[in-house]
Short mmCIF file of N, CA and C and ligand atoms in Angstrom, two decimals:
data_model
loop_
_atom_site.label_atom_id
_atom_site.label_comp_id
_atom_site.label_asym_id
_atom_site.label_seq_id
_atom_site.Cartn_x
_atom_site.Cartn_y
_atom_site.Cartn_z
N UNK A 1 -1.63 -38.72 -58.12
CA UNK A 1 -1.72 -38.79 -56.66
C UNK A 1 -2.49 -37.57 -56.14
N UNK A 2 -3.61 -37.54 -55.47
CA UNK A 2 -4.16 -36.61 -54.33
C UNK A 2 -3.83 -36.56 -53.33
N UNK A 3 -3.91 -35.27 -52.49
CA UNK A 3 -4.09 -34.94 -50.97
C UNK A 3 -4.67 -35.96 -50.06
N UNK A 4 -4.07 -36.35 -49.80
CA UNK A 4 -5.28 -37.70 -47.89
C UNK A 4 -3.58 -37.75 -47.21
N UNK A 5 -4.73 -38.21 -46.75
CA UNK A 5 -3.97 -39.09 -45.31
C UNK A 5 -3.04 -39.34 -45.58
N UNK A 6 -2.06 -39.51 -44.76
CA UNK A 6 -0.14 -40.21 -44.55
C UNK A 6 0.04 -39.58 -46.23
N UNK A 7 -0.06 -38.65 -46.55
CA UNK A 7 0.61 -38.33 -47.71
C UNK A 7 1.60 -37.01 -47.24
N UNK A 8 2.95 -37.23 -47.64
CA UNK A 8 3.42 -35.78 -47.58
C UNK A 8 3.19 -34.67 -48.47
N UNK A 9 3.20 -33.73 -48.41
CA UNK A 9 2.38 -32.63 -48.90
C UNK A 9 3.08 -31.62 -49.12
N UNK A 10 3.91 -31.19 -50.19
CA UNK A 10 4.40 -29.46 -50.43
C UNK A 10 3.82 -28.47 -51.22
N UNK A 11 3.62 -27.38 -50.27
CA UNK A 11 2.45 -26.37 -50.91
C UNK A 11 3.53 -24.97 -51.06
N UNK A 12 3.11 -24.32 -51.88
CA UNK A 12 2.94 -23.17 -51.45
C UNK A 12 2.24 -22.38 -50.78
N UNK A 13 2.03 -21.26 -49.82
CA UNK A 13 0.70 -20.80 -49.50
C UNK A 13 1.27 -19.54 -49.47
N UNK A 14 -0.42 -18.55 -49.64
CA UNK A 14 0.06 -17.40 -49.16
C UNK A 14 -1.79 -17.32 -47.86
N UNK A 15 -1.85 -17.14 -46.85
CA UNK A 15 -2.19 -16.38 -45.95
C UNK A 15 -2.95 -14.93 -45.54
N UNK A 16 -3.99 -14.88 -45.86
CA UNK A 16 -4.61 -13.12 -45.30
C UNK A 16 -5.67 -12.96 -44.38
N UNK A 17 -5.61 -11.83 -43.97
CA UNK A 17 -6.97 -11.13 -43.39
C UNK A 17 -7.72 -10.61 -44.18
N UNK A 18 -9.21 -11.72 -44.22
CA UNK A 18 -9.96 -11.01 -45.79
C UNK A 18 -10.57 -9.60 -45.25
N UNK A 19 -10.34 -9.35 -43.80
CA UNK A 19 -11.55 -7.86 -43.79
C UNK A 19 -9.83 -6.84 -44.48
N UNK A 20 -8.71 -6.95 -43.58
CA UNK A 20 -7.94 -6.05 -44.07
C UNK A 20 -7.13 -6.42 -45.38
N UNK A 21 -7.33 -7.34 -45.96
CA UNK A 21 -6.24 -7.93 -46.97
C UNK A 21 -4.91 -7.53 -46.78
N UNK A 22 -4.56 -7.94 -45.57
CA UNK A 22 -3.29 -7.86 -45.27
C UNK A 22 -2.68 -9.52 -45.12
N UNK A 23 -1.27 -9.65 -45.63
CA UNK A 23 -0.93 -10.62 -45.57
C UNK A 23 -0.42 -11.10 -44.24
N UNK A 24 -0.71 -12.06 -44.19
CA UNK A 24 0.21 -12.61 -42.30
C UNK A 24 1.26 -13.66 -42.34
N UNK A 25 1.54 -14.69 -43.62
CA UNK A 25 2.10 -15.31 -43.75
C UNK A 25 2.10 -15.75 -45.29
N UNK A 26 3.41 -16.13 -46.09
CA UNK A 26 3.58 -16.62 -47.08
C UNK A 26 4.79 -16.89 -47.27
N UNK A 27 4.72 -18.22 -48.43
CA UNK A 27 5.64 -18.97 -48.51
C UNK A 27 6.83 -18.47 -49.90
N UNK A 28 5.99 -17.70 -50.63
CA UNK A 28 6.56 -16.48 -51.27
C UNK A 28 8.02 -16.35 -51.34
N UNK A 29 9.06 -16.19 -52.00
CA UNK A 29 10.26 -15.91 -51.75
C UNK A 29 10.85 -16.82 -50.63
N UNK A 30 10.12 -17.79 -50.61
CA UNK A 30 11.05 -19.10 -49.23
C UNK A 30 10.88 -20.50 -49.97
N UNK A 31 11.58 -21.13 -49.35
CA UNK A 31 10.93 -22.80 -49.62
C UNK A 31 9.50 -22.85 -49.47
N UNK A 32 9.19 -24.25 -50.22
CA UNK A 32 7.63 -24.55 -49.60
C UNK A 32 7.46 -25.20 -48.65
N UNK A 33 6.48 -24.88 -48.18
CA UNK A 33 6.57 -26.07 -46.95
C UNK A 33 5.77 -27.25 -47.17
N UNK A 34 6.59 -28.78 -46.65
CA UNK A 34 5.76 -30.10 -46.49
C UNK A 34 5.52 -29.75 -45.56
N UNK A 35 4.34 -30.86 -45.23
CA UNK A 35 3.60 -31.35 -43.96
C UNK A 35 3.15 -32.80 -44.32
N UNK A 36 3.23 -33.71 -42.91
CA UNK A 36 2.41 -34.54 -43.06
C UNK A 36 0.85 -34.84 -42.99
N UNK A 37 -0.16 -35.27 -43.97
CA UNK A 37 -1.59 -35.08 -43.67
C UNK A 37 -2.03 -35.85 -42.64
N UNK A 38 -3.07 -35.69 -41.89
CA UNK A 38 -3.71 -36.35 -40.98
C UNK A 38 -2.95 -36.54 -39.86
N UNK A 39 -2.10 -35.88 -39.08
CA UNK A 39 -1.14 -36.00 -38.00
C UNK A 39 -1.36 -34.88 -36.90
N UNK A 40 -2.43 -33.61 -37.41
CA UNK A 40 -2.17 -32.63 -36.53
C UNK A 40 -1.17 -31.35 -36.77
N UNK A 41 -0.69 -31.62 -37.70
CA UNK A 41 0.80 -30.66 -37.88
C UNK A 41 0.04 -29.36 -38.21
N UNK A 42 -1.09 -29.45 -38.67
CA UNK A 42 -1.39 -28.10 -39.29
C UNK A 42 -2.95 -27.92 -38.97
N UNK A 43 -3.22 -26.65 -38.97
CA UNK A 43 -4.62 -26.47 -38.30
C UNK A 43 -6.07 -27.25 -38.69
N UNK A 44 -6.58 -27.31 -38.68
CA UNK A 44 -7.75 -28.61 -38.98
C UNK A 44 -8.20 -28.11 -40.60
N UNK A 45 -8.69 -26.79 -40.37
CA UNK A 45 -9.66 -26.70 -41.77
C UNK A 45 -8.79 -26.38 -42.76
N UNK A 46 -7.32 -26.46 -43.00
CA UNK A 46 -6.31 -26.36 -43.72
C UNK A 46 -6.26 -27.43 -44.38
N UNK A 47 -6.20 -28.10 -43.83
CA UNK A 47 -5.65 -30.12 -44.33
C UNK A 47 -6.93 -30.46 -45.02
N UNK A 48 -8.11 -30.10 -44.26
CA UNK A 48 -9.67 -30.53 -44.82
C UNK A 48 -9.98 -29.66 -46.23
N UNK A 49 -9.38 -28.73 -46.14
CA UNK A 49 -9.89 -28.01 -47.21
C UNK A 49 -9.16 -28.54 -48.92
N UNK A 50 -7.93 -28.85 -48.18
CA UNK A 50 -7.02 -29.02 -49.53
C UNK A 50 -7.16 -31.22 -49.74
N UNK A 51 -7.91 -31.85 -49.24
CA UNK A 51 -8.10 -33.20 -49.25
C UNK A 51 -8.06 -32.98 -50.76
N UNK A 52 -8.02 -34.49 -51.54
CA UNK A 52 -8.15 -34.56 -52.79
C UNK A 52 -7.59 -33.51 -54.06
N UNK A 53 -7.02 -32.36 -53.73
CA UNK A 53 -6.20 -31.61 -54.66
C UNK A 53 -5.44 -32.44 -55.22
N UNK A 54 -4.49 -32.11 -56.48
CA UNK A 54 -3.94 -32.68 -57.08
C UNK A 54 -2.60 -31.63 -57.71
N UNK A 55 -1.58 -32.23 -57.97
CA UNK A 55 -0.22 -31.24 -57.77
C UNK A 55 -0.74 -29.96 -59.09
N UNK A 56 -0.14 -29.23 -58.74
CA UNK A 56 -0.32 -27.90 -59.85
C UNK A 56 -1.67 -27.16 -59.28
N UNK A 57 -2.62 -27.92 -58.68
CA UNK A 57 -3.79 -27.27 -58.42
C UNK A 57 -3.43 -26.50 -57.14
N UNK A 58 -4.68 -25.13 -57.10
CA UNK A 58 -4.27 -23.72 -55.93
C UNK A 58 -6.24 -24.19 -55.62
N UNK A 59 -5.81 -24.05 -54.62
CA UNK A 59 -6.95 -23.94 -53.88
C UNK A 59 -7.27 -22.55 -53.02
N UNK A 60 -8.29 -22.25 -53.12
CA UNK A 60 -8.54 -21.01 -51.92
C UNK A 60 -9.74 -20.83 -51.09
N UNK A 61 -9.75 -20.47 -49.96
CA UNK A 61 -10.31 -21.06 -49.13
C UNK A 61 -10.38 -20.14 -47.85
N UNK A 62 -11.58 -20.06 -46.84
CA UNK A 62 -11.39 -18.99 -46.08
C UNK A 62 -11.93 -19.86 -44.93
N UNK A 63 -11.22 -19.69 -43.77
CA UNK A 63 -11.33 -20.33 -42.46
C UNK A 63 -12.02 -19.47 -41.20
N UNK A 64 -13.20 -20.04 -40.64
CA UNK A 64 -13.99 -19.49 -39.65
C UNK A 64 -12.52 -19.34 -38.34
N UNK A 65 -12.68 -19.21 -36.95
CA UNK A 65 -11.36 -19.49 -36.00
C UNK A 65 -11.69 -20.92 -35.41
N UNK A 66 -12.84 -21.56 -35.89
CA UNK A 66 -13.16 -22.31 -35.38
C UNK A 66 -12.98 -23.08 -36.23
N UNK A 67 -12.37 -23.32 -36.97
CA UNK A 67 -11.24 -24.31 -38.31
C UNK A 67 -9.90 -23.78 -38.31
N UNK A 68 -9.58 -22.90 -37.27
CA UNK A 68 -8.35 -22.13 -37.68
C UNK A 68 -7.37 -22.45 -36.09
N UNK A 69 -7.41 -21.35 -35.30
CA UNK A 69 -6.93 -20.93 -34.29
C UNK A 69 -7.48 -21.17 -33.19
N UNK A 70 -9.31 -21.08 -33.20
CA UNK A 70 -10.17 -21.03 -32.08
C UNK A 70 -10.57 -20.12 -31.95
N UNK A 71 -11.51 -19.97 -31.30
CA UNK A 71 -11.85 -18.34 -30.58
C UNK A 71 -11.36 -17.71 -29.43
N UNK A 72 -11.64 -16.39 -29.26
CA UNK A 72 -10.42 -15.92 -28.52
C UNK A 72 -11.43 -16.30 -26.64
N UNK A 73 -10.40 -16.17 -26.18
CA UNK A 73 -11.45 -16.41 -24.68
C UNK A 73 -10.89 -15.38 -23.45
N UNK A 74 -11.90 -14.55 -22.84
CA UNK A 74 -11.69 -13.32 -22.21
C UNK A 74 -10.71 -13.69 -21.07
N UNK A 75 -11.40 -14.86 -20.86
CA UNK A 75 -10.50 -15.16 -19.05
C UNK A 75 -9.34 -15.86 -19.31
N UNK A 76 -9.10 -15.43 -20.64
CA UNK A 76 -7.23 -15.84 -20.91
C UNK A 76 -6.59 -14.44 -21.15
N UNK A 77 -6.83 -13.07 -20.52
CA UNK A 77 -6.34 -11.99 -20.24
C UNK A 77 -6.06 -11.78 -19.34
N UNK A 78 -5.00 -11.33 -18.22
CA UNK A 78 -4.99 -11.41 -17.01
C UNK A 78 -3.90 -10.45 -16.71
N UNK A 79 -4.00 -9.98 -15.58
CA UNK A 79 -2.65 -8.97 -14.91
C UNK A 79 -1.45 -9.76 -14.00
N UNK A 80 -0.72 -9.29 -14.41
CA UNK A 80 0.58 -9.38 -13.85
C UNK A 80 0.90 -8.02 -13.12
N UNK A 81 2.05 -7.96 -11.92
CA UNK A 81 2.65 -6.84 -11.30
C UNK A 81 3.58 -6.77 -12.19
N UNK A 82 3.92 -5.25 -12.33
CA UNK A 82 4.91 -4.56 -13.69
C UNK A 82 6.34 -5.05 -13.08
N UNK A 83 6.68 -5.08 -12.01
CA UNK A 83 8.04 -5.26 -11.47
C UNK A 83 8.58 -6.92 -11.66
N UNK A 84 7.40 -8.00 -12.04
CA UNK A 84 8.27 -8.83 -13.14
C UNK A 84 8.12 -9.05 -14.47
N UNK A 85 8.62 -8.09 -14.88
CA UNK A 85 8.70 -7.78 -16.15
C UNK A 85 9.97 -6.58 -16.25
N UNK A 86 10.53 -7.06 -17.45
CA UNK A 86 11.80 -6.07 -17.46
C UNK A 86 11.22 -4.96 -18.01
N UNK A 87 12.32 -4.03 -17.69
CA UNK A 87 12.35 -2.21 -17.84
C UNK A 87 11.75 -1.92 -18.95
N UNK A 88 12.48 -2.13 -19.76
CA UNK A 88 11.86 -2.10 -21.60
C UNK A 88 10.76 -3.07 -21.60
N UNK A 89 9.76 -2.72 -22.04
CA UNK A 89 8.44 -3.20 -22.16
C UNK A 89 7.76 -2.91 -23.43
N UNK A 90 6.85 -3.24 -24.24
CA UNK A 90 6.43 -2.69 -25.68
C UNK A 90 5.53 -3.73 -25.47
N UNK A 91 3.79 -3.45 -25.87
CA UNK A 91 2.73 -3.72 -26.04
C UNK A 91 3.09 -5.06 -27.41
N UNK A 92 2.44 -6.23 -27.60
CA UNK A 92 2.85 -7.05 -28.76
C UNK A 92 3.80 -7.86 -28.24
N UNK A 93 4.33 -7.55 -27.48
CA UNK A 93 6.32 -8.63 -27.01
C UNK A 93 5.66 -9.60 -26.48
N UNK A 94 6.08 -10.77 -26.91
CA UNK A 94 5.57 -12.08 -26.37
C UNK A 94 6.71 -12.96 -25.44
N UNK A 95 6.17 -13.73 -24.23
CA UNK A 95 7.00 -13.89 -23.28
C UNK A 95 6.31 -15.71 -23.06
N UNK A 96 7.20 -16.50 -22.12
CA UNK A 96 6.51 -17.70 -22.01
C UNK A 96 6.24 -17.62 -20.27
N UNK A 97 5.03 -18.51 -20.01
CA UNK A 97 5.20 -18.52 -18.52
C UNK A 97 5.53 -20.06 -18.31
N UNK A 98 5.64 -20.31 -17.18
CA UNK A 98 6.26 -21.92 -17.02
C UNK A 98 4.41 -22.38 -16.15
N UNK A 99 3.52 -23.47 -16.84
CA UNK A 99 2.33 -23.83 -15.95
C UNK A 99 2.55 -25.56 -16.07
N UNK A 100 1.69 -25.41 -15.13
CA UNK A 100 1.13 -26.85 -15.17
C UNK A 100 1.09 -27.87 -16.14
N UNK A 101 0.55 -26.89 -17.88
CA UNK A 101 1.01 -27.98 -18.33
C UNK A 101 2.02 -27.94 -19.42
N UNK A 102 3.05 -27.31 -19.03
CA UNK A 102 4.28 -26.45 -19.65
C UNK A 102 4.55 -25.85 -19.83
N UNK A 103 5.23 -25.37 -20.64
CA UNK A 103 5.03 -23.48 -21.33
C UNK A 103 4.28 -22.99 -21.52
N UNK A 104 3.72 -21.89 -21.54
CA UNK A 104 2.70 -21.25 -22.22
C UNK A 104 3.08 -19.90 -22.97
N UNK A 105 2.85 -19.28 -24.12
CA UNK A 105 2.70 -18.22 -24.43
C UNK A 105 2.06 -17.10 -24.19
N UNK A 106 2.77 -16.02 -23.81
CA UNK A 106 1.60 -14.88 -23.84
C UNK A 106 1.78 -13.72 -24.60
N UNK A 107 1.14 -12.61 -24.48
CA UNK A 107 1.22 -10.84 -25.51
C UNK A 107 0.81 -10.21 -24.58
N UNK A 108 1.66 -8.90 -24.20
CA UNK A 108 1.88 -8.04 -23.31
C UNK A 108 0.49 -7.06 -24.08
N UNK A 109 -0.35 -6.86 -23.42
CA UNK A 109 -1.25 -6.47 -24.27
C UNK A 109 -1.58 -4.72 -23.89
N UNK A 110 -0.97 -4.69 -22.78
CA UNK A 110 -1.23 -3.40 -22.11
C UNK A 110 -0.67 -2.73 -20.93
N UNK A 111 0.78 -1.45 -20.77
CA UNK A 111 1.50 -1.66 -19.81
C UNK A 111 1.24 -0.35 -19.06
N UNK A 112 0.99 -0.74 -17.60
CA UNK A 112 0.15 0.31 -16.60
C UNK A 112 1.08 0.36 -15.74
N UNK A 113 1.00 1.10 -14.35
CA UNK A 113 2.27 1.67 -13.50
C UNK A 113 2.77 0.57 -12.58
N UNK A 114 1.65 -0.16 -12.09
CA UNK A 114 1.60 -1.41 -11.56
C UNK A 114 1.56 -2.50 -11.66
N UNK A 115 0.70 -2.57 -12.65
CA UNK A 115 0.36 -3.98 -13.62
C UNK A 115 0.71 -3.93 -15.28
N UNK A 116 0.71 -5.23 -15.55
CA UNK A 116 0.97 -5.22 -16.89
C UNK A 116 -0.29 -6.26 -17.16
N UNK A 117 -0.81 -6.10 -18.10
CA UNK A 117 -1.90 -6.67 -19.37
C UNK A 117 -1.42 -7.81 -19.74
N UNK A 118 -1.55 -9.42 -19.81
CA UNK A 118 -1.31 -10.23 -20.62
C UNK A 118 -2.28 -10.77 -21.25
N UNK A 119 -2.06 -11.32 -22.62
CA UNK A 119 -2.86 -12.25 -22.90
C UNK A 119 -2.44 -13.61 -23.54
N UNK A 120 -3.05 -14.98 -22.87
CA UNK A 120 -2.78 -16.38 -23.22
C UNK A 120 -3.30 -16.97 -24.44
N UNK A 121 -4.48 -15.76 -24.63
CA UNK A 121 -4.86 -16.54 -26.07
C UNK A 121 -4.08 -16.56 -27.42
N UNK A 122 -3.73 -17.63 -28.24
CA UNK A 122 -2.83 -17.37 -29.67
C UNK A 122 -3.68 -15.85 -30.15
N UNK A 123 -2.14 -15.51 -30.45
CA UNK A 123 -2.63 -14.30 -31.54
C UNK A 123 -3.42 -14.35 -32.55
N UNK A 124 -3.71 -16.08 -33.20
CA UNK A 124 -4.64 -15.81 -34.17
C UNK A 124 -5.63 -16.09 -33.99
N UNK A 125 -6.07 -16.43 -32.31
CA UNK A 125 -7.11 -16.84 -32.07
C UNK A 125 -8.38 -15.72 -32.34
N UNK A 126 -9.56 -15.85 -32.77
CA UNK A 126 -10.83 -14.95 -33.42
C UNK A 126 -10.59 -14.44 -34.77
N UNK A 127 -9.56 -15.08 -35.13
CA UNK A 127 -9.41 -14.54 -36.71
C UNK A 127 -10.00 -15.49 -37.65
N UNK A 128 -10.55 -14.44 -38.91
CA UNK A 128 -10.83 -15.44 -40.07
C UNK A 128 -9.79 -15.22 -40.79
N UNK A 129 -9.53 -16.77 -41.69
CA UNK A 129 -8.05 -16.49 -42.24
C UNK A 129 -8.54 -16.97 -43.87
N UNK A 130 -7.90 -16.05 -44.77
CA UNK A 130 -8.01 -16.46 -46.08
C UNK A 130 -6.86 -17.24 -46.57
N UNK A 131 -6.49 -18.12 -47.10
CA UNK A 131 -5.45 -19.06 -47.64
C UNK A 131 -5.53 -18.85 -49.27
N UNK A 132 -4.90 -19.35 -50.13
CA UNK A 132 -4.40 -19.47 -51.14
C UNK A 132 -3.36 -20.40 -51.07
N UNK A 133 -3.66 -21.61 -51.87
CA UNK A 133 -2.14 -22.76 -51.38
C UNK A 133 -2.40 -23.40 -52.68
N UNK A 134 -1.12 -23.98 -53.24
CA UNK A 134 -0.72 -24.76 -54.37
C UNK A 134 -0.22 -25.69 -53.93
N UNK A 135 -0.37 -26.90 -54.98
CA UNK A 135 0.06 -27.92 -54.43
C UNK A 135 1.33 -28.19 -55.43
N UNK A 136 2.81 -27.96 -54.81
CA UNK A 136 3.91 -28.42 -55.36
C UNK A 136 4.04 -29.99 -55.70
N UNK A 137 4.22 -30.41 -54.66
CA UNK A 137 4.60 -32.24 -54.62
C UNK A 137 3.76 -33.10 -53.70
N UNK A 138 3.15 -34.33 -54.15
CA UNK A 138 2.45 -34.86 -52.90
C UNK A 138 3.24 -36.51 -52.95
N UNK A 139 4.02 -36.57 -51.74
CA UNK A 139 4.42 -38.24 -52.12
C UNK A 139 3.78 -39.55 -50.99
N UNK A 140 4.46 -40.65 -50.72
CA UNK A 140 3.58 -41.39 -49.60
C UNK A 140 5.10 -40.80 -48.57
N UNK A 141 4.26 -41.12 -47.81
CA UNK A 141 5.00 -41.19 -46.33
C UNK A 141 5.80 -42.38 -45.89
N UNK A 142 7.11 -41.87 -45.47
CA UNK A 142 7.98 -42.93 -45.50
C UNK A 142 7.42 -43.97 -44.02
N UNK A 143 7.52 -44.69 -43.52
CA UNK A 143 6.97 -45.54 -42.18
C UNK A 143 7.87 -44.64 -40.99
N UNK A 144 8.76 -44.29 -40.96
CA UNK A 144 10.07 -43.35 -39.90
C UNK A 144 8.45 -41.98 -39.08
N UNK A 145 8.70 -41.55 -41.28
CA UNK A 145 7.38 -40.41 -40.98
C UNK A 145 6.20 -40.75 -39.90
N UNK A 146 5.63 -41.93 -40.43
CA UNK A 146 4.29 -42.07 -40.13
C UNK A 146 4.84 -42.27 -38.01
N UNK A 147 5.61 -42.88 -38.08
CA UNK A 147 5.67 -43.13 -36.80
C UNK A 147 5.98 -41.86 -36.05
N UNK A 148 6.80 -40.89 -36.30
CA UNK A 148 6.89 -39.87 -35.58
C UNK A 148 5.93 -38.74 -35.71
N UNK A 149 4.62 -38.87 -36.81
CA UNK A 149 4.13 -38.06 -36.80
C UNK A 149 3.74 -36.69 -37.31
N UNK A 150 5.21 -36.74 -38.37
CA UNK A 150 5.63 -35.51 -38.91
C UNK A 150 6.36 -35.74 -40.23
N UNK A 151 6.65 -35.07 -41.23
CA UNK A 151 7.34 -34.88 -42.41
C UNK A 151 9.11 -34.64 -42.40
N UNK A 152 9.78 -35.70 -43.20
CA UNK A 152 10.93 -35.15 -42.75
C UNK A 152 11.99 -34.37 -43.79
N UNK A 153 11.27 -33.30 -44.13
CA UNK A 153 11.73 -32.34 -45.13
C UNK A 153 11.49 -33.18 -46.82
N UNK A 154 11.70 -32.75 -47.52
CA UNK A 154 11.93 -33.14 -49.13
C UNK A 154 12.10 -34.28 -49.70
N UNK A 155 12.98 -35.04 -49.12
CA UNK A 155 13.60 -36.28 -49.74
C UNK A 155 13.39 -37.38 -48.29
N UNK A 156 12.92 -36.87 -47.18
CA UNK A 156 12.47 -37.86 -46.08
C UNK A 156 13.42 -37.98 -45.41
N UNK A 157 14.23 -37.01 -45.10
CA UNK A 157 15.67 -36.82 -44.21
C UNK A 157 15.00 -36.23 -42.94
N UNK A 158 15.31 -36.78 -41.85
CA UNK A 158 15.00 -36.37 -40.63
C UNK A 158 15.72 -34.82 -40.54
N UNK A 159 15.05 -33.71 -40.02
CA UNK A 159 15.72 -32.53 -40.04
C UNK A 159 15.75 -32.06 -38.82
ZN1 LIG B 201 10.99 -37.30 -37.02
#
């Protein structure tokens, strides 16, 4: 069996920044994680990259942000007045705002006497990301799966 479409998928991965080779995420010392293919669950050039693998095989692979996260965009930085925002404050603390078209995330990016710094763009947005992923198990997708869209852990138990 290979990687495609409606297949569930358990990888290992490990995650870096190839300029700093610092790690940002790995599956390392945790479970692996499934996903379902072709649904969206996982960033585009992730799923594309690992198509057609086959179990035991590691793939590695380095993602522009524009297969990844996106690029970052300036006029998603913006000020807020410091007085809503609580006392304790720390540059990095991420908060949600309530918009239009739901939640949104932001990163306190910079805290001044009056204003505070946010930013809306994902944190990994402008990053290139290096991957390393193995392929543990690939099975079909149960029909429950396919309809909701998503993987339902190991054995196809809704979680
Ligand atoms: Zn479900």
């Amino acid at each position: 069996m290979k990687v495609e479409n409606n297949k569930v998928v358990t990888v290992h991965y490990t995650g870096t920044f190839p300029e700093s080779e610092e790690v940002f995420d790995s599956s390392k010392d945790k479970d692996p994680m499934a996903f379902l293919v072709g649904h969206k669950n996982m960033i585009e050039g992730f799923e594309r990259e690992l198509i057609g693998a086959e179990i035991d095989e590691t793939r590695e692979f380095t993602l522009t942000p524009e297969d990844a996260y996106g690029n970052r965009n300036e006029e998603a930085i913006q000020e807020m007045p410091r007085d809503q925002f609580p006392e304790e404050l720390e540059i990095g603390m991420m908060f949600q705002a309530q918009s239009e078209n739901g939640p949104m995330q932001f990163t306190i990016v910079e805290v001044m006497e009056d204003v505070v710094k946010i930013d809306f763009n994902h944190p990994m947005a402008g990053k290139i990301l290096k991957f390393s992923v193995t392929v543990i198990e690939i099975r079909d997708a149960s029909e429950e799966e396919l309809t909701h869209g998503h993987a339902h852990g190991a054995h196809g138990v809704h979680e």
